[in-house]
Amino acid sequence: MSEDVQGQATDEASESSGSSEATIAVHWREEGYIPPPPKFIGQANASDPAILDRFAEENFPECFREYADLLHWDEYWHTTLDTSDPPFWKWFAGGKLNASYNCVDRHLAGDRNKAALIWVPEPEDEADAVITYQELYRRVNEFAAVLQDLGVQAGDRVTLHMPMVPELPVTMLACARLGVVHSQVFAGFSGGACGGRIADSGSKILITMDGYYRSGDLLDHKVKADEAVEAARKEGQEVDKVLVWRRFPGQYSAKTPMVEGRDVFVDDLLADHRGAVVEPVSMPAEAPLFLMYTSGTTGRPKGCQHSTGGYLSYVAGTSKFYQDIHPDDTYWCMADIGWITGHSYIVYGPLALGTTTVLYEGTPNYPDAGRPWRVAERLGVNIFHTSPTAIRMLRKVGPDEPAKYDYHFKAMTTVGEPIEPEVYRWYFSTVGKGEAIITDTWWQTETGGFIGTGLPGLFPMKPGSCGPAALGIYLDILDENGDSIPKGSGKAGNIVSRAPWPGVFQTIWGQPERFVSTYFEKYNKDKNSTDWHDWPYFAGDGAVQSEDGYFRILGRVDDVINVAGHRLGTKELESSALSVEEVAEAAAVPVVDDVRGRVVEMYIALKPGNEASAEIEGKVKTAIETDIGKIARPKNIWIVPDMPKTRSGKIMRRVIASVSNFTDVGDITTLANPEVVDKIRDQVQSAKRAKGEEPRELSETEEHEIKTYGEQE
Ligand code: WTA
């Protein structure tokens, strides 16, 4: 098979291309296929091609019974897919189940003393915590009793702002046991960002931790709780209780004082509930399980609401077939539970299948680049899951480290960003030692689980492509008119999912109109239709499909910059910069980066009467760190004399993005102030050179992204 494709170029240029069109010319070299190792196929959960027939379109939606049947249902559903209120699909309608029961209780009978979670603390001399299913059951029940005691009930929302500690899955599962909707905010986000999410979700309780280790430091995390409560109050939401887990129970690791009457140590509360057992609440399949906030085109993050039955079925099914999780595997996903990847593929998917899932507290290269491989060796990890950014970083700092450790993976996953072929090859040969398959998985916070990826035992790998559509998913690429772009044409467009699937989010919390307008309006054929064929899901990514049906994801078509696999909304960054009083205008643009995929650079124009200064730059940096968090800190802030603008006053982001990436600025004749471009270029590029930031050659798709950046608005 590889001869057919190896080295063959599909570069028929499209006639192309007004920059506002989604149909762009994409030239790219097809990479060769890599077949799955026979040893893998022999043991794979999906090795018989008959599975493809079972999930063929004529069997939709009933095919998804196979996923739902991986769970225990208190009451079986009567309607697999209810489309009566489009596009608010209801999966497994009439069914009842409890997610905590499915992830914990039902494994006790056969696997009571098997490790459910193995937690690896960042300090290497601190012992792992091995939590068996029995121990997890005990802890989840006791914490559920604490929550019950505080009067929390099914349907209430509770915000979690917790680091990578076993108390986080315990808290999530305790919420799920009661039917309480958890909303976990990534610990690296600021208190302010957490407060906004508390207010949006209407949470009265915040659950946090005093501190955690990150790159060798024990951080004071509790301070963010005070900021979060304050920020929520400003938006009209009072937090009654802040529950503080302690990194070392009995000993307080933060300097920030506890607030009398509001803040309580969880270990103190647990003392009153030793041995408590709380009946799991049987929830309707469509009851929300959790909210996960993500960035979009406006300044306000969207609370993606995921269901209990559909979501849990989908992550269990995809964990089984795509992660190839068997009950006796030791599975390690190095993502953070604060993102959707951690929810689906550290907690819910692996635990629903009753496997052992590893959690790591700290940074991958602490104290050195051999750390992940030592963990893998010591624990006998055989399935490994991470992002291209982590792989690029580990390759850069320790290209020869994996060979020094005796571990053997059968399967590896990549997620979150496109992975460059040369990074893929290092992942395959050096990390995987040529023994492990790589599953490239394309999906989103909204999709709940993988939707673009190949079954690892049945499809060969192709570096740079995520693969075909996942089982039961029918992907298509549409142009701006909604016409399907044929595969193999070399033309890119907007990737859509033609049909619903059980993992798709149910709505944006509190903003159902935004749910419809962002994801369905663009390609909806008839607003009143209850036929799902009329409601393709618009994912917001550009993509091309090659002749063999594999998709290659080109990145976001909206105002989102994917930094190290994390979505940052440019409007969020810009409105934060605009909160600095001297700032008149702000524009955030992506810059291609060897390690983090993209980084953000911020352009600022000042109000009259202000001079550019390091102080103003510092204020912008602080505003972003306070409003969003350190992960959003721009690589550079450029205070420029004026922004390049069209005559109607719109900032031309593609021009400054091109300057920042040392690429040609293209046509600037439509600018009202073309003379400013040379000034900005001189200022920015000479400052970059002085810092050692040299021009970098861009791939064609990168160049396209930069040169058309912001043109879709
Ligand atoms: C991008 C992360 C290329 C894409 C699970 C998507 C990818 C956004 C891939 C979602 C992949 C995700 N190849 N690009 N395998 N996976 N993306 O919501 O742009 O944090 O829309 O979910 O990441 O990011 P999110």
XYZ file of C-alpha atoms and ligand atoms in Angstrom:
738
model
C 0.000 0.000 0.000
C 2.775 2.405 0.872
C 4.148 2.442 -2.695
C 0.888 3.908 -3.947
C 1.211 6.952 -1.869
C 4.811 7.414 -0.925
C 6.265 10.573 -2.272
C 3.259 11.313 -4.400
C 2.326 14.956 -4.433
C -1.265 16.116 -4.583
C -0.672 19.651 -5.554
C -3.248 20.504 -8.125
C -3.655 24.125 -7.246
C -7.181 25.357 -6.965
C -7.949 28.408 -9.073
C -8.499 30.094 -5.779
C -8.927 32.224 -3.778
C -10.477 35.304 -2.375
C -9.129 35.305 1.135
C -12.640 35.258 2.601
C -13.325 31.920 0.940
C -12.887 28.710 2.818
C -11.838 27.038 -0.381
C -8.135 27.497 -0.403
C -5.390 25.952 -2.391
C -3.544 23.454 -0.311
C -0.374 21.931 -1.584
C 1.001 19.174 0.495
C 3.004 16.118 0.095
C 1.299 12.899 1.036
C 3.298 11.085 3.661
C 3.804 7.343 3.383
C 1.687 4.923 5.359
C 3.018 3.055 8.375
C 1.240 -0.263 8.970
C 0.257 -1.247 12.528
C 2.664 -3.841 13.992
C 1.204 -7.399 13.733
C 1.645 -7.867 17.487
C -0.698 -4.952 18.045
C -3.321 -6.205 15.608
C -3.310 -9.614 17.292
C -4.535 -8.170 20.557
C -6.521 -5.120 19.353
C -10.069 -4.534 20.546
C -11.016 -3.725 16.980
C -9.215 -6.011 14.561
C -12.114 -7.396 12.560
C -13.226 -5.087 9.723
C -16.812 -6.190 10.356
C -16.946 -3.399 12.934
C -16.871 -0.894 10.058
C -20.040 -2.423 8.634
C -21.757 -2.364 11.999
C -21.142 1.396 12.155
C -21.937 2.109 8.500
C -24.401 4.905 7.832
C -27.322 2.569 7.141
C -27.019 1.358 10.744
C -27.094 4.861 12.229
C -28.100 5.684 14.948
C -28.654 2.167 16.312
C -24.955 1.370 15.829
C -24.240 3.369 18.969
C -26.015 0.775 21.087
C -22.682 -1.011 20.981
C -21.110 1.886 22.930
C -24.024 2.314 25.337
C -23.989 -1.412 26.065
C -20.541 -0.984 27.598
C -22.325 0.693 30.524
C -24.653 -0.375 33.269
C -28.113 1.148 32.805
C -30.588 1.295 35.665
C -33.253 1.645 33.046
C -32.740 0.833 29.370
C -33.604 3.629 26.903
C -36.556 3.553 24.538
C -35.282 5.907 21.802
C -31.671 5.768 20.653
C -31.749 9.223 19.071
C -34.556 11.686 19.696
C -34.430 14.474 17.089
C -37.685 16.203 18.021
C -36.043 19.459 19.148
C -33.171 20.076 16.701
C -30.275 20.586 17.123
C -30.740 19.705 20.798
C -30.344 16.000 20.213
C -31.235 13.521 22.927
C -29.342 10.248 22.964
C -30.638 7.127 24.672
C -33.834 8.918 25.672
C -35.732 7.237 28.464
C -32.561 5.601 29.809
C -31.291 6.088 33.346
C -27.825 5.587 34.788
C -25.247 6.967 37.166
C -21.751 7.881 35.946
C -20.065 7.336 39.311
C -21.631 3.885 39.632
C -20.374 3.045 36.154
C -16.830 4.241 36.828
C -16.481 2.832 40.340
C -19.081 0.564 41.979
C -19.591 -1.878 39.166
C -15.888 -2.780 39.086
C -15.830 -3.811 42.748
C -17.167 -7.303 42.183
C -14.246 -8.458 40.029
C -11.547 -5.858 40.601
C -11.940 -4.511 44.109
C -8.229 -4.293 44.794
C -6.981 -3.428 41.365
C -5.438 0.042 40.948
C -7.979 2.486 39.547
C -5.693 5.518 39.783
C -1.964 5.723 40.219
C -0.961 9.229 41.139
C 2.617 10.331 40.551
C 3.492 13.449 42.550
C 5.949 15.848 40.952
C 8.687 15.583 43.630
C 10.493 12.418 42.679
C 11.168 11.392 46.262
C 7.482 11.485 47.202
C 5.781 8.090 46.946
C 3.067 7.374 44.360
C -0.472 7.038 45.632
C -2.068 3.828 44.380
C -5.839 4.040 44.720
C -7.686 0.793 44.200
C -11.289 0.629 43.025
C -12.261 -0.182 46.625
C -10.353 2.841 47.931
C -11.816 5.043 45.201
C -15.292 3.821 46.144
C -14.644 4.708 49.770
C -13.290 8.171 48.989
C -15.993 9.049 46.458
C -18.723 8.030 48.876
C -17.267 9.976 51.768
C -16.855 13.121 49.720
C -20.350 12.716 48.260
C -21.574 12.619 51.869
C -19.762 15.913 52.520
C -21.462 17.509 49.533
C -24.831 16.105 50.529
C -24.374 17.526 53.992
C -23.869 20.970 52.455
C -27.243 20.623 50.766
C -25.995 20.220 47.211
C -28.526 18.480 44.993
C -28.877 16.916 41.565
C -28.786 19.602 38.882
C -26.834 22.130 40.996
C -23.547 23.342 39.557
C -20.320 23.255 41.528
C -17.080 24.827 40.307
C -13.790 22.997 40.792
C -10.442 24.733 40.414
C -8.130 21.852 41.110
C -4.670 20.701 40.078
C -3.621 17.203 38.988
C -4.187 15.321 42.221
C -6.319 12.222 42.895
C -8.738 14.407 44.855
C -9.827 15.873 41.509
C -11.321 12.675 40.038
C -12.677 11.870 43.505
C -14.473 15.223 43.531
C -15.798 14.803 39.999
C -17.103 11.312 40.705
C -18.679 12.417 43.992
C -20.546 15.153 42.100
C -21.600 12.631 39.455
C -22.832 10.288 42.192
C -25.300 12.955 43.285
C -26.192 14.146 39.786
C -24.429 17.431 40.574
C -22.961 19.156 37.507
C -19.240 19.780 37.941
C -17.415 22.547 36.165
C -13.671 22.039 36.512
C -11.513 25.030 35.608
C -7.883 24.368 34.604
C -5.711 25.142 37.654
C -3.356 27.267 35.558
C -6.176 29.714 34.846
C -6.282 32.792 37.045
C -8.679 33.384 39.918
C -10.407 35.976 37.727
C -11.028 33.467 34.937
C -12.341 30.961 37.472
C -14.655 33.624 38.952
C -16.163 34.352 35.538
C -16.959 30.654 35.139
C -18.405 30.448 38.660
C -20.741 33.306 37.817
C -21.710 31.967 34.406
C -22.570 28.540 35.796
C -24.286 29.902 38.927
C -22.131 27.884 41.346
C -22.467 28.555 45.053
C -19.641 26.229 45.986
C -16.022 26.358 44.893
C -13.793 23.345 45.478
C -10.067 23.960 45.364
C -6.747 22.917 46.876
C -4.253 24.779 49.034
C -1.250 24.142 46.815
C 0.455 21.868 44.328
C 3.861 21.274 42.783
C 4.797 22.728 39.454
C 8.384 22.737 38.170
C 9.736 22.180 41.654
C 7.743 24.874 43.472
C 4.883 24.316 45.867
C 2.469 26.947 44.530
C -0.048 28.782 46.681
C -3.240 27.936 44.839
C -5.675 29.011 47.544
C -4.992 32.681 46.768
C -6.806 32.164 43.468
C -9.941 31.076 45.325
C -10.149 34.473 47.030
C -9.743 36.225 43.677
C -12.320 33.922 42.093
C -14.933 34.587 44.769
C -14.342 38.319 44.370
C -14.601 38.164 40.576
C -17.811 36.101 40.791
C -19.294 38.583 43.255
C -18.675 41.429 40.785
C -20.814 39.496 38.329
C -23.549 39.039 40.907
C -22.780 35.495 42.052
C -22.140 34.803 45.747
C -20.053 31.809 46.724
C -21.226 30.427 50.055
C -18.543 27.843 50.649
C -14.991 27.273 49.524
C -13.893 23.693 50.165
C -10.131 23.413 50.369
C -8.442 20.049 49.890
C -4.974 19.974 51.418
C -2.001 18.728 49.428
C -0.711 17.284 52.708
C -3.798 16.560 54.843
C -3.575 18.120 58.294
C -0.977 20.616 57.167
C -1.753 23.874 55.343
C 0.516 24.527 52.354
C -0.721 28.012 51.378
C 0.067 31.370 52.929
C -3.320 32.862 52.121
C -5.536 32.887 55.222
C -8.750 30.877 55.358
C -11.893 33.020 55.463
C -13.924 32.339 58.577
C -17.367 30.923 57.869
C -16.687 30.508 54.145
C -13.562 28.379 53.781
C -13.321 24.850 55.145
C -10.665 22.142 54.942
C -12.055 19.061 53.257
C -10.045 16.712 55.480
C -11.794 18.224 58.512
C -15.217 17.668 56.959
C -14.357 14.120 55.910
C -13.603 13.202 59.517
C -17.361 13.347 60.180
C -18.216 11.072 57.271
C -15.782 8.200 57.709
C -17.278 5.098 56.100
C -20.336 6.910 54.736
C -22.133 5.284 51.815
C -24.213 7.428 49.458
C -26.619 5.785 47.030
C -25.821 6.815 43.443
C -28.663 8.935 42.077
C -30.137 7.375 38.961
C -30.027 10.150 36.355
C -31.796 10.500 33.008
C -29.412 9.869 30.083
C -29.769 13.470 28.977
C -29.067 14.998 32.417
C -25.944 17.175 32.276
C -22.822 15.545 33.722
C -20.454 18.502 33.535
C -19.628 21.849 31.992
C -16.307 22.546 30.324
C -15.590 26.119 29.341
C -13.797 26.902 26.120
C -12.890 30.022 24.165
C -14.756 31.242 21.152
C -15.148 34.289 18.989
C -16.459 36.616 21.681
C -14.866 37.635 24.943
C -17.111 35.322 26.924
C -16.070 31.661 27.231
C -18.698 29.060 26.398
C -19.787 26.503 28.966
C -20.049 23.326 26.905
C -22.646 21.108 28.550
C -22.083 17.363 28.282
C -24.692 14.712 28.961
C -24.521 11.689 31.250
C -25.612 8.788 29.025
C -24.478 9.893 25.576
C -21.151 11.287 26.760
C -20.241 8.354 28.973
C -21.149 5.851 26.247
C -19.091 7.731 23.704
C -15.951 8.045 25.821
C -16.201 4.412 26.916
C -16.560 3.230 23.306
C -13.775 5.400 21.911
C -11.462 4.516 24.828
C -12.008 0.873 24.046
C -11.542 0.975 20.293
C -9.189 3.921 19.722
C -7.083 3.914 22.900
C -7.316 0.119 22.736
C -7.811 -0.001 26.496
C -8.158 -3.483 27.959
C -8.955 -3.913 31.643
C -5.402 -5.014 32.465
C -3.598 -2.160 30.719
C -1.743 0.627 32.479
C -2.793 3.734 30.676
C -1.189 7.149 31.021
C -2.583 10.306 29.494
C -0.246 13.191 30.279
C -2.902 15.882 29.659
C -4.467 17.893 32.475
C -7.916 16.992 33.773
C -8.683 20.718 33.525
C -9.171 20.221 29.777
C -11.627 18.013 27.935
C -8.888 15.475 27.139
C -8.457 14.785 30.831
C -12.184 14.499 31.489
C -12.764 12.037 28.667
C -9.484 10.159 28.517
C -8.007 10.280 32.028
C -11.156 9.998 34.103
C -14.426 8.930 32.503
C -13.369 6.705 29.574
C -10.642 4.645 31.294
C -12.561 4.276 34.568
C -15.760 3.282 32.781
C -13.724 0.444 31.284
C -12.247 -0.499 34.662
C -8.618 -0.025 33.739
C -5.704 1.592 35.611
C -5.239 5.258 34.773
C -2.106 7.210 35.718
C -2.180 10.836 36.867
C 0.931 12.984 37.001
C 1.022 16.187 39.027
C 3.766 18.185 37.400
C 5.568 19.312 34.286
C 6.823 16.584 31.929
C 10.442 17.720 31.991
C 10.777 18.069 35.757
C 13.414 17.502 37.030
C 14.767 16.495 33.599
C 13.638 15.281 30.200
C 13.819 11.616 31.272
C 10.957 11.946 33.748
C 8.070 10.639 31.616
C 10.114 7.642 30.526
C 11.135 6.820 34.113
C 7.475 6.919 35.123
C 6.562 4.679 32.187
C 9.323 2.221 33.075
C 8.533 2.099 36.793
C 4.761 1.695 36.396
C 4.835 -0.521 33.325
C 2.741 1.951 31.333
C 1.752 0.384 28.010
C -0.563 3.048 26.550
C 0.682 6.626 26.376
C -1.285 9.693 25.350
C -0.006 13.247 24.898
C 0.061 16.337 22.689
C 2.387 17.421 19.878
C 3.588 20.310 22.073
C 4.778 17.914 24.779
C 6.443 15.714 22.160
C 8.191 18.681 20.522
C 9.383 19.877 23.894
C 10.653 16.481 25.064
C 12.369 15.962 21.735
C 14.071 19.315 21.994
C 15.360 18.899 25.533
C 16.042 15.170 25.555
C 16.111 13.551 22.114
C 18.027 10.512 23.378
C 16.251 10.041 26.709
C 13.597 7.435 25.776
C 16.270 4.917 24.707
C 17.706 4.940 28.227
C 14.578 3.479 29.802
C 13.084 0.047 29.654
C 9.427 0.630 28.879
C 7.305 -0.695 26.046
C 4.225 1.016 24.690
C 1.750 -0.804 22.486
C -0.250 2.304 21.667
C 0.310 6.055 21.711
C -2.050 8.935 21.061
C -1.616 12.482 19.868
C -4.243 15.177 20.273
C -4.893 18.889 20.172
C -2.851 20.177 17.257
C -1.618 19.042 13.905
C 1.595 17.050 14.358
C 4.387 17.726 11.886
C 5.672 14.629 10.099
C 9.215 14.947 11.505
C 7.888 15.228 15.069
C 5.622 12.260 14.360
C 8.592 10.207 13.239
C 10.495 10.910 16.470
C 7.383 9.990 18.465
C 7.062 6.759 16.508
C 10.706 5.620 16.368
C 12.217 7.030 19.538
C 9.358 7.266 22.034
C 7.463 4.271 20.678
C 10.690 2.408 19.771
C 8.978 1.424 16.541
C 6.744 -0.995 18.491
C 3.700 1.167 19.150
C 0.960 2.422 16.906
C 0.166 6.150 16.992
C -3.456 7.228 16.935
C -3.821 10.854 15.855
C -7.152 12.016 17.225
C -8.984 15.097 16.017
C -11.759 16.383 18.237
C -12.827 19.317 20.407
C -14.185 20.296 23.802
C -17.577 20.341 22.110
C -17.357 16.856 20.621
C -16.792 15.033 23.920
C -14.570 12.420 22.298
C -12.532 11.647 19.190
C -14.411 12.166 15.917
C -11.651 12.153 13.302
C -9.255 9.228 13.735
C -8.529 5.756 12.403
C -9.044 2.466 14.211
C -5.494 1.547 15.185
C -5.577 -2.153 14.226
C -7.365 -1.609 10.940
C -6.007 1.568 9.392
C -2.376 2.327 8.634
C -0.932 5.474 10.164
C -0.155 8.464 7.974
C 1.943 11.168 9.666
C 0.234 14.561 9.571
C -3.305 13.224 8.993
C -5.701 12.422 11.806
C -7.162 9.628 9.680
C -10.716 8.949 8.491
C -13.927 9.692 10.407
C -14.356 7.715 13.637
C -16.907 4.890 13.908
C -20.451 6.136 13.365
C -19.235 9.647 12.454
C -19.814 10.953 8.928
C -17.459 13.843 8.218
C -17.544 16.054 5.173
C -15.753 19.156 3.945
C -17.979 21.954 2.716
C -17.236 25.124 0.829
C -18.772 28.478 1.711
C -21.949 27.607 -0.205
C -22.436 24.375 1.637
C -21.338 22.226 -1.292
C -19.278 19.188 -0.533
C -15.650 19.349 -1.681
C -14.705 16.022 -3.235
C -11.939 14.060 -1.609
C -8.617 14.058 -3.366
C -9.297 17.457 -4.960
C -6.540 19.088 -2.922
C -8.964 21.820 -1.887
C -9.632 22.767 1.674
C -12.872 23.853 3.267
C -14.784 23.663 6.530
C -14.962 20.274 8.167
C -18.435 19.286 9.376
C -20.043 16.262 10.917
C -23.166 15.482 8.951
C -24.872 13.549 11.723
C -25.089 13.837 15.512
C -23.223 11.386 17.748
C -23.654 10.501 21.434
C -20.646 12.521 22.675
C -21.675 15.850 21.149
C -22.296 18.597 23.692
C -25.895 19.430 24.391
C -25.810 23.211 24.482
C -23.831 26.200 25.667
C -24.814 26.659 29.279
C -27.354 29.486 29.476
C -26.928 30.451 25.815
C -28.918 28.080 23.620
C -29.144 30.660 20.789
C -25.362 30.925 20.694
C -25.181 27.125 20.515
C -27.380 27.113 17.431
C -25.794 30.125 15.758
C -22.163 29.107 16.307
C -22.359 25.460 15.375
C -25.387 24.901 13.161
C -26.647 28.079 11.515
C -23.966 28.212 8.852
C -25.010 25.022 7.100
C -28.553 24.455 8.359
C -30.880 23.684 5.486
C -34.207 24.207 7.200
C -34.715 25.664 10.662
C -37.893 23.700 11.245
C -36.621 20.350 10.118
C -36.469 17.521 12.625
C -34.376 15.486 10.198
C -30.767 15.458 11.377
C -29.584 15.484 7.744
C -30.479 19.170 7.672
C -28.229 20.066 10.619
C -24.520 19.540 9.888
C -22.256 20.388 12.842
C -19.822 23.185 11.903
C -16.581 22.481 13.775
C -14.730 25.715 13.035
C -11.679 23.953 11.578
C -10.339 24.011 8.065
C -9.402 20.631 6.564
C -8.563 18.726 3.390
C -9.426 15.135 2.585
C -7.115 13.063 0.446
C -8.112 10.372 -1.993
C -7.847 7.614 0.627
C -10.409 9.347 2.853
C -7.913 10.565 5.452
C -8.417 14.072 6.800
C -5.722 16.597 7.425
C -6.729 19.328 9.858
C -5.445 22.787 8.992
C -6.519 24.703 12.105
C -9.170 27.111 13.262
C -11.129 29.309 10.908
C -12.390 31.530 13.741
C -10.704 33.928 16.161
C -9.074 31.260 18.210
C -5.330 30.726 18.528
C -4.259 27.206 19.428
C -1.321 27.694 21.815
C 0.340 24.450 22.916
C -2.912 22.664 22.116
C -4.996 25.071 24.185
C -7.590 27.300 22.642
C -7.202 30.986 23.432
C -9.820 33.394 22.177
C -8.243 36.473 20.601
C -11.200 38.575 21.774
C -10.565 37.494 25.350
C -6.908 38.490 25.066
C -7.748 41.775 23.395
C -10.463 42.814 25.808
C -8.096 42.107 28.672
C -5.425 44.349 27.084
C -8.071 47.031 26.507
C -8.775 47.140 30.233
C -5.422 48.931 30.678
C -6.374 52.584 30.700
C -3.636 53.847 28.346
C -4.559 51.306 25.660
C -6.729 52.469 22.755
C -6.562 49.420 20.487
C -5.317 45.866 20.797
C -4.917 43.032 18.306
C -3.679 39.519 19.046
C -2.086 37.464 16.279
C -0.579 33.969 16.058
C 3.122 33.370 15.518
C 4.369 29.969 14.399
C 6.537 28.405 17.105
C 8.765 25.326 17.005
C 7.616 23.977 20.347
C 4.200 25.382 21.160
C 2.730 25.269 17.652
C 1.531 28.846 17.902
C 2.251 31.631 20.355
C 0.453 34.942 20.716
C 1.858 38.379 19.952
C -0.118 41.414 20.998
C -0.148 44.713 19.129
C -1.142 47.782 21.077
C -1.938 51.365 20.052
C -2.077 53.933 22.842
C -4.544 56.693 23.558
C -3.294 60.174 22.603
C -0.891 61.715 25.086
C 0.732 58.405 26.095
C 4.242 57.274 25.274
C 5.224 53.668 24.714
C 6.957 52.321 27.815
C 8.001 49.105 29.486
C 5.557 50.032 32.220
C 2.548 49.930 29.892
C 3.795 46.657 28.430
C 3.999 45.300 31.967
C 0.451 46.445 32.676
C -0.856 44.611 29.619
C 0.996 41.461 30.634
C -0.396 41.654 34.164
C -3.930 42.278 32.895
C -3.792 39.135 30.749
C -2.310 37.037 33.551
C -4.986 38.271 35.932
C -7.930 37.871 33.575
C -6.929 34.595 31.938
C -3.754 33.134 33.402
C -0.056 32.750 32.708
C -0.625 30.359 29.813
C -2.084 33.246 27.817
C 0.877 35.576 28.349
C 1.894 36.946 24.930
C 5.394 36.172 23.720
C 5.829 39.792 22.674
C 3.847 42.977 23.127
C 4.416 45.586 20.434
C 3.314 49.128 21.117
C 2.974 50.596 17.629
C 2.252 54.145 16.422
C -0.962 53.053 14.702
C -2.725 49.862 13.613
C -3.033 49.027 9.905
C -6.719 49.608 9.161
C -9.166 49.419 6.332
C -11.107 52.550 5.422
C -13.996 51.244 7.456
C -11.720 51.139 10.501
C -11.201 47.395 10.785
C -7.759 46.321 12.021
C -6.135 44.188 9.331
C -4.812 41.398 11.467
C -3.322 39.502 8.548
C -0.884 42.375 7.965
C 0.496 42.404 11.499
C 0.429 38.599 11.648
C 2.604 38.575 8.507
C 5.004 41.108 10.038
C 5.330 39.006 13.192
C 6.005 35.876 11.129
C 8.465 37.596 8.751
C 6.287 36.782 5.787
C 5.074 38.926 2.921
C 2.270 41.302 4.031
C 0.413 40.870 0.752
C -1.924 43.426 -0.744
C -2.190 46.573 1.381
C -3.844 48.863 -1.145
C -7.140 48.698 0.725
C -5.565 50.150 3.847
C -6.475 53.651 4.926
C -2.933 54.084 6.274
C -0.549 51.912 4.190
C 2.448 53.993 5.281
C 2.234 52.566 8.798
C 3.126 49.068 7.584
C 6.794 49.876 6.900
C 7.113 51.551 10.265
C 5.653 48.566 12.080
C 7.775 46.131 10.117
C 11.008 48.003 10.916
C 10.129 48.319 14.569
C 8.974 44.757 15.133
C 11.394 42.835 12.978
C 14.486 44.683 14.174
C 13.411 44.179 17.788
C 12.871 40.473 17.074
C 16.272 40.087 15.451
C 17.851 41.814 18.436
C 16.217 39.167 20.646
C 17.523 36.380 18.435
C 14.110 35.613 16.915
C 15.149 34.909 13.361
C 12.794 34.393 10.416
C 11.603 30.821 10.179
C 10.500 29.073 7.046
C 6.760 28.442 7.080
C 5.034 25.459 5.565
C 2.432 26.290 2.960
C -0.476 25.712 5.302
C 1.149 27.846 8.010
C 1.750 30.600 5.513
C -1.857 30.426 4.415
C -3.093 30.705 7.989
C -0.943 33.768 8.671
C -1.668 35.539 5.406
C -5.423 35.194 5.759
C -5.564 35.614 9.521
C -8.693 37.455 10.663
C -10.204 37.595 7.192
C -13.096 35.305 8.094
C -14.695 37.776 10.478
C -7.373 21.393 17.226
C -8.896 19.378 22.279
C -5.098 18.823 14.394
C -8.498 21.798 16.299
C -9.294 17.898 22.227
C -9.709 21.762 17.210
C -6.369 19.293 16.245
C -9.154 22.264 18.507
C -6.338 17.925 16.618
C -9.936 21.766 19.696
C -5.602 17.005 15.792
C -7.539 19.020 18.061
N -5.007 17.508 14.692
N -5.760 19.721 15.144
N -5.476 15.721 16.085
N -7.063 17.797 17.747
N -7.110 19.942 17.174
O -11.382 22.157 22.339
O -8.261 23.108 15.817
O -9.073 22.177 23.352
O -10.777 22.571 16.756
O -10.031 20.143 22.291
O -7.807 21.741 18.548
O -9.317 22.111 20.914
P -9.976 21.708 22.303
